[in-house]
PDB file of C-alpha atoms in Angstrom:
ATOM      1  CA  MET A   1      23.785  -6.720  17.932  1.00  0.00           C
ATOM      2  CA  THR A   2      22.189  -9.997  16.963  1.00  0.00           C
ATOM      3  CA  GLN A   3      19.610 -11.720  19.082  1.00  0.00           C
ATOM      4  CA  LYS A   4      21.916 -14.765  19.206  1.00  0.00           C
ATOM      5  CA  GLN A   5      24.337 -12.798  21.392  1.00  0.00           C
ATOM      6  CA  VAL A   6      21.680 -12.257  24.095  1.00  0.00           C
ATOM      7  CA  THR A   7      20.046 -15.227  25.808  1.00  0.00           C
ATOM      8  CA  ILE A   8      18.073 -15.844  28.970  1.00  0.00           C
ATOM      9  CA  ALA A   9      18.529 -18.930  31.130  1.00  0.00           C
ATOM     10  CA  GLU A  10      16.582 -20.127  34.148  1.00  0.00           C
ATOM     11  CA  LEU A  11      18.486 -19.412  37.327  1.00  0.00           C
ATOM     12  CA  ASN A  12      20.448 -22.473  38.411  1.00  0.00           C
ATOM     13  CA  ALA A  13      23.420 -23.631  40.483  1.00  0.00           C
ATOM     14  CA  GLU A  14      25.847 -22.326  37.858  1.00  0.00           C
ATOM     15  CA  ASN A  15      24.536 -18.767  37.379  1.00  0.00           C
ATOM     16  CA  TRP A  16      22.712 -17.601  40.516  1.00  0.00           C
ATOM     17  CA  TYR A  17      25.826 -16.452  42.362  1.00  0.00           C
ATOM     18  CA  GLU A  18      27.039 -14.311  39.457  1.00  0.00           C
ATOM     19  CA  CYS A  19      23.627 -12.599  39.401  1.00  0.00           C
ATOM     20  CA  CYS A  20      24.064 -11.577  43.045  1.00  0.00           C
ATOM     21  CA  PHE A  21      27.043  -9.372  42.161  1.00  0.00           C
ATOM     22  CA  LEU A  22      25.547  -7.532  39.198  1.00  0.00           C
ATOM     23  CA  GLU A  23      24.891  -3.848  39.850  1.00  0.00           C
ATOM     24  CA  VAL A  24      22.794  -1.168  38.198  1.00  0.00           C
ATOM     25  CA  ALA A  25      24.081   2.380  37.650  1.00  0.00           C
ATOM     26  CA  ASP A  26      24.190   4.588  40.742  1.00  0.00           C
ATOM     27  CA  ASP A  27      21.153   6.629  39.647  1.00  0.00           C
ATOM     28  CA  GLN A  28      19.106   3.398  39.340  1.00  0.00           C
ATOM     29  CA  VAL A  29      19.856   1.872  42.755  1.00  0.00           C
ATOM     30  CA  SER A  30      16.756   3.361  44.387  1.00  0.00           C
ATOM     31  CA  HIS A  31      14.515   1.920  41.648  1.00  0.00           C
ATOM     32  CA  ILE A  32      15.213  -1.800  42.070  1.00  0.00           C
ATOM     33  CA  GLU A  33      15.862  -4.403  44.758  1.00  0.00           C
ATOM     34  CA  PRO A  34      19.267  -6.123  44.799  1.00  0.00           C
ATOM     35  CA  ASN A  35      19.273  -9.369  42.822  1.00  0.00           C
ATOM     36  CA  ALA A  36      20.077 -11.395  45.955  1.00  0.00           C
ATOM     37  CA  VAL A  37      16.794 -10.193  47.508  1.00  0.00           C
ATOM     38  CA  SER A  38      14.868 -11.173  44.367  1.00  0.00           C
ATOM     39  CA  ILE A  39      16.529 -14.587  44.262  1.00  0.00           C
ATOM     40  CA  ALA A  40      15.638 -15.185  47.917  1.00  0.00           C
ATOM     41  CA  GLN A  41      12.057 -14.053  47.241  1.00  0.00           C
ATOM     42  CA  SER A  42      11.772 -16.602  44.427  1.00  0.00           C
ATOM     43  CA  LYS A  43      12.611 -19.398  46.883  1.00  0.00           C
ATOM     44  CA  PHE A  44       9.644 -18.488  49.074  1.00  0.00           C
ATOM     45  CA  GLU A  45       7.217 -17.646  46.265  1.00  0.00           C
ATOM     46  CA  PRO A  46       7.469 -20.596  43.843  1.00  0.00           C
ATOM     47  CA  SER A  47       5.359 -18.887  41.156  1.00  0.00           C
ATOM     48  CA  LEU A  48       8.233 -16.398  40.623  1.00  0.00           C
ATOM     49  CA  LYS A  49      10.577 -17.416  37.799  1.00  0.00           C
ATOM     50  CA  PRO A  50      14.124 -15.975  37.988  1.00  0.00           C
ATOM     51  CA  TYR A  51      16.419 -15.918  34.938  1.00  0.00           C
ATOM     52  CA  ALA A  52      19.962 -14.837  34.171  1.00  0.00           C
ATOM     53  CA  ILE A  53      20.509 -12.598  31.159  1.00  0.00           C
ATOM     54  CA  CYS A  54      23.600 -13.562  29.185  1.00  0.00           C
ATOM     55  CA  PHE A  55      25.518 -11.643  26.557  1.00  0.00           C
ATOM     56  CA  GLU A  56      28.101 -13.588  24.584  1.00  0.00           C
ATOM     57  CA  ASP A  57      27.883 -16.351  27.242  1.00  0.00           C
ATOM     58  CA  LYS A  58      28.608 -13.978  30.154  1.00  0.00           C
ATOM     59  CA  THR A  59      26.000 -13.271  32.853  1.00  0.00           C
ATOM     60  CA  VAL A  60      25.189  -9.554  32.538  1.00  0.00           C
ATOM     61  CA  GLY A  61      21.674  -9.208  33.911  1.00  0.00           C
ATOM     62  CA  PHE A  62      18.776 -10.650  35.836  1.00  0.00           C
ATOM     63  CA  LEU A  63      15.033 -10.849  35.333  1.00  0.00           C
ATOM     64  CA  MET A  64      12.113 -12.386  37.167  1.00  0.00           C
ATOM     65  CA  PHE A  65       8.420 -12.730  36.395  1.00  0.00           C
ATOM     66  CA  ASN A  66       5.376 -14.278  38.021  1.00  0.00           C
ATOM     67  CA  SER A  67       3.882 -17.375  36.421  1.00  0.00           C
ATOM     68  CA  MET A  68       0.485 -16.666  38.012  1.00  0.00           C
ATOM     69  CA  GLU A  69      -1.920 -13.885  37.077  1.00  0.00           C
ATOM     70  CA  GLU A  70      -2.119 -10.979  39.503  1.00  0.00           C
ATOM     71  CA  GLU A  71      -3.513  -7.440  39.514  1.00  0.00           C
ATOM     72  CA  LEU A  72      -4.958  -6.141  36.242  1.00  0.00           C
ATOM     73  CA  ASP A  73      -5.536  -9.781  35.213  1.00  0.00           C
ATOM     74  CA  GLY A  74      -1.970  -9.973  33.966  1.00  0.00           C
ATOM     75  CA  TYR A  75       1.323 -11.722  34.450  1.00  0.00           C
ATOM     76  CA  TRP A  76       3.748  -9.351  36.137  1.00  0.00           C
ATOM     77  CA  VAL A  77       7.388  -8.704  35.399  1.00  0.00           C
ATOM     78  CA  TYR A  78       9.016  -8.399  38.823  1.00  0.00           C
ATOM     79  CA  ARG A  79      12.575  -7.503  37.893  1.00  0.00           C
ATOM     80  CA  ILE A  80      14.714  -6.792  34.896  1.00  0.00           C
ATOM     81  CA  MET A  81      18.163  -5.319  35.219  1.00  0.00           C
ATOM     82  CA  ILE A  82      21.350  -5.079  33.216  1.00  0.00           C
ATOM     83  CA  ASP A  83      24.699  -4.637  34.950  1.00  0.00           C
ATOM     84  CA  LYS A  84      25.958  -1.046  34.763  1.00  0.00           C
ATOM     85  CA  ASN A  85      28.930  -2.143  32.628  1.00  0.00           C
ATOM     86  CA  TYR A  86      26.608  -3.528  29.917  1.00  0.00           C
ATOM     87  CA  GLN A  87      23.884  -0.869  29.771  1.00  0.00           C
ATOM     88  CA  GLN A  88      23.176   1.254  26.687  1.00  0.00           C
ATOM     89  CA  LYS A  89      24.016  -1.623  24.327  1.00  0.00           C
ATOM     90  CA  GLY A  90      20.489  -2.854  23.507  1.00  0.00           C
ATOM     91  CA  ILE A  91      20.852  -5.948  25.702  1.00  0.00           C
ATOM     92  CA  GLY A  92      17.912  -5.001  27.920  1.00  0.00           C
ATOM     93  CA  LYS A  93      15.538  -4.620  24.993  1.00  0.00           C
ATOM     94  CA  VAL A  94      16.484  -7.988  23.467  1.00  0.00           C
ATOM     95  CA  ALA A  95      16.297  -9.685  26.894  1.00  0.00           C
ATOM     96  CA  THR A  96      12.876  -8.144  27.561  1.00  0.00           C
ATOM     97  CA  GLN A  97      11.584  -9.424  24.223  1.00  0.00           C
ATOM     98  CA  LEU A  98      12.984 -12.886  25.023  1.00  0.00           C
ATOM     99  CA  MET A  99      11.220 -12.732  28.404  1.00  0.00           C
ATOM    100  CA  ILE A 100       7.927 -11.749  26.760  1.00  0.00           C
ATOM    101  CA  ASN A 101       8.297 -14.708  24.370  1.00  0.00           C
ATOM    102  CA  GLU A 102       9.032 -17.017  27.332  1.00  0.00           C
ATOM    103  CA  MET A 103       5.941 -15.760  29.191  1.00  0.00           C
ATOM    104  CA  LYS A 104       3.776 -16.351  26.116  1.00  0.00           C
ATOM    105  CA  THR A 105       5.213 -19.857  25.705  1.00  0.00           C
ATOM    106  CA  LEU A 106       5.089 -20.978  29.358  1.00  0.00           C
ATOM    107  CA  MET A 107       1.799 -19.410  30.452  1.00  0.00           C
ATOM    108  CA  ASN A 108       0.123 -18.382  27.209  1.00  0.00           C
ATOM    109  CA  ALA A 109       0.205 -14.883  28.696  1.00  0.00           C
ATOM    110  CA  LYS A 110      -2.270 -12.551  26.989  1.00  0.00           C
ATOM    111  CA  ARG A 111      -1.543  -9.558  29.240  1.00  0.00           C
ATOM    112  CA  ILE A 112       1.879  -8.736  30.655  1.00  0.00           C
ATOM    113  CA  VAL A 113       2.254  -5.969  33.230  1.00  0.00           C
ATOM    114  CA  VAL A 114       5.331  -4.232  34.584  1.00  0.00           C
ATOM    115  CA  GLY A 115       5.558  -1.625  37.302  1.00  0.00           C
ATOM    116  CA  TYR A 116       8.332   0.921  37.693  1.00  0.00           C
ATOM    117  CA  HIS A 117       9.053   4.277  39.281  1.00  0.00           C
ATOM    118  CA  PRO A 118       7.807   7.153  37.094  1.00  0.00           C
ATOM    119  CA  GLU A 119      11.247   8.830  37.335  1.00  0.00           C
ATOM    120  CA  ASN A 120      12.864   5.790  35.685  1.00  0.00           C
ATOM    121  CA  LYS A 121      13.031   7.238  32.174  1.00  0.00           C
ATOM    122  CA  GLY A 122      15.076   4.319  30.827  1.00  0.00           C
ATOM    123  CA  ALA A 123      12.394   1.833  31.849  1.00  0.00           C
ATOM    124  CA  HIS A 124       9.707   4.053  30.360  1.00  0.00           C
ATOM    125  CA  GLN A 125      11.476   4.228  26.986  1.00  0.00           C
ATOM    126  CA  LEU A 126      12.211   0.492  26.969  1.00  0.00           C
ATOM    127  CA  TYR A 127       8.670  -0.644  27.709  1.00  0.00           C
ATOM    128  CA  ALA A 128       7.067   1.906  25.382  1.00  0.00           C
ATOM    129  CA  SER A 129       9.339   0.725  22.546  1.00  0.00           C
ATOM    130  CA  LEU A 130       8.060  -2.838  23.078  1.00  0.00           C
ATOM    131  CA  GLY A 131       4.385  -1.844  22.974  1.00  0.00           C
ATOM    132  CA  PHE A 132       3.561  -1.479  26.685  1.00  0.00           C
ATOM    133  CA  VAL A 133       0.867   1.145  27.274  1.00  0.00           C
ATOM    134  CA  ASP A 134       0.282   3.362  30.327  1.00  0.00           C
ATOM    135  CA  LYS A 135      -3.429   3.102  31.098  1.00  0.00           C
ATOM    136  CA  GLY A 136      -3.129   5.190  34.262  1.00  0.00           C
ATOM    137  CA  ASP A 137      -2.721   2.299  36.727  1.00  0.00           C
ATOM    138  CA  ARG A 138      -0.696   3.153  39.835  1.00  0.00           C
ATOM    139  CA  PHE A 139       0.439   0.927  42.708  1.00  0.00           C
ATOM    140  CA  GLY A 140       2.014   2.875  45.539  1.00  0.00           C
ATOM    141  CA  LYS A 141       5.072   4.685  44.157  1.00  0.00           C
ATOM    142  CA  GLU A 142       4.993   2.750  40.886  1.00  0.00           C
ATOM    143  CA  MET A 143       3.154   3.126  37.627  1.00  0.00           C
ATOM    144  CA  ALA A 144       2.063  -0.006  35.775  1.00  0.00           C
ATOM    145  CA  VAL A 145       2.174  -0.410  32.020  1.00  0.00           C
ATOM    146  CA  VAL A 146       0.440  -3.176  30.080  1.00  0.00           C
ATOM    147  CA  LEU A 147       1.248  -5.218  26.985  1.00  0.00           C
ATOM    148  CA  GLU A 148      -1.771  -6.873  25.378  1.00  0.00           C
ATOM    149  CA  ASN A 149      -1.045  -9.903  23.200  1.00  0.00           C
TER     150      ASN A 149
END
């Protein structure tokens, strides 16, 4: 897969509705909020930046990050999901790298943090492969991993 096939685009009038109908695999449902909830949240918290993930010009995923520093003096990834029909194809990894690049460009982010449920092995493998490190930080049911730039 080439990086050209995967793109991210700010959520807009053309792509937000498609994002609402994307679904994760059944065993992932308990690990992530529905995209519609995240999109609504972004309307009330303007520092949150929602994006559609596209593969070959089709909306296949959703991500959202905060453009303001939070806990651990970092910029937090709030959501990243790939529709169940497009998982296990490397799209999530490319989209996450594109998101990291976007965060570095927009906010000059030096520390990026993402939290996820410890049982979410897919998330663990993805973030570890991109250089995120578990420094033992925990927030409620979630662990937080950090990428230092």
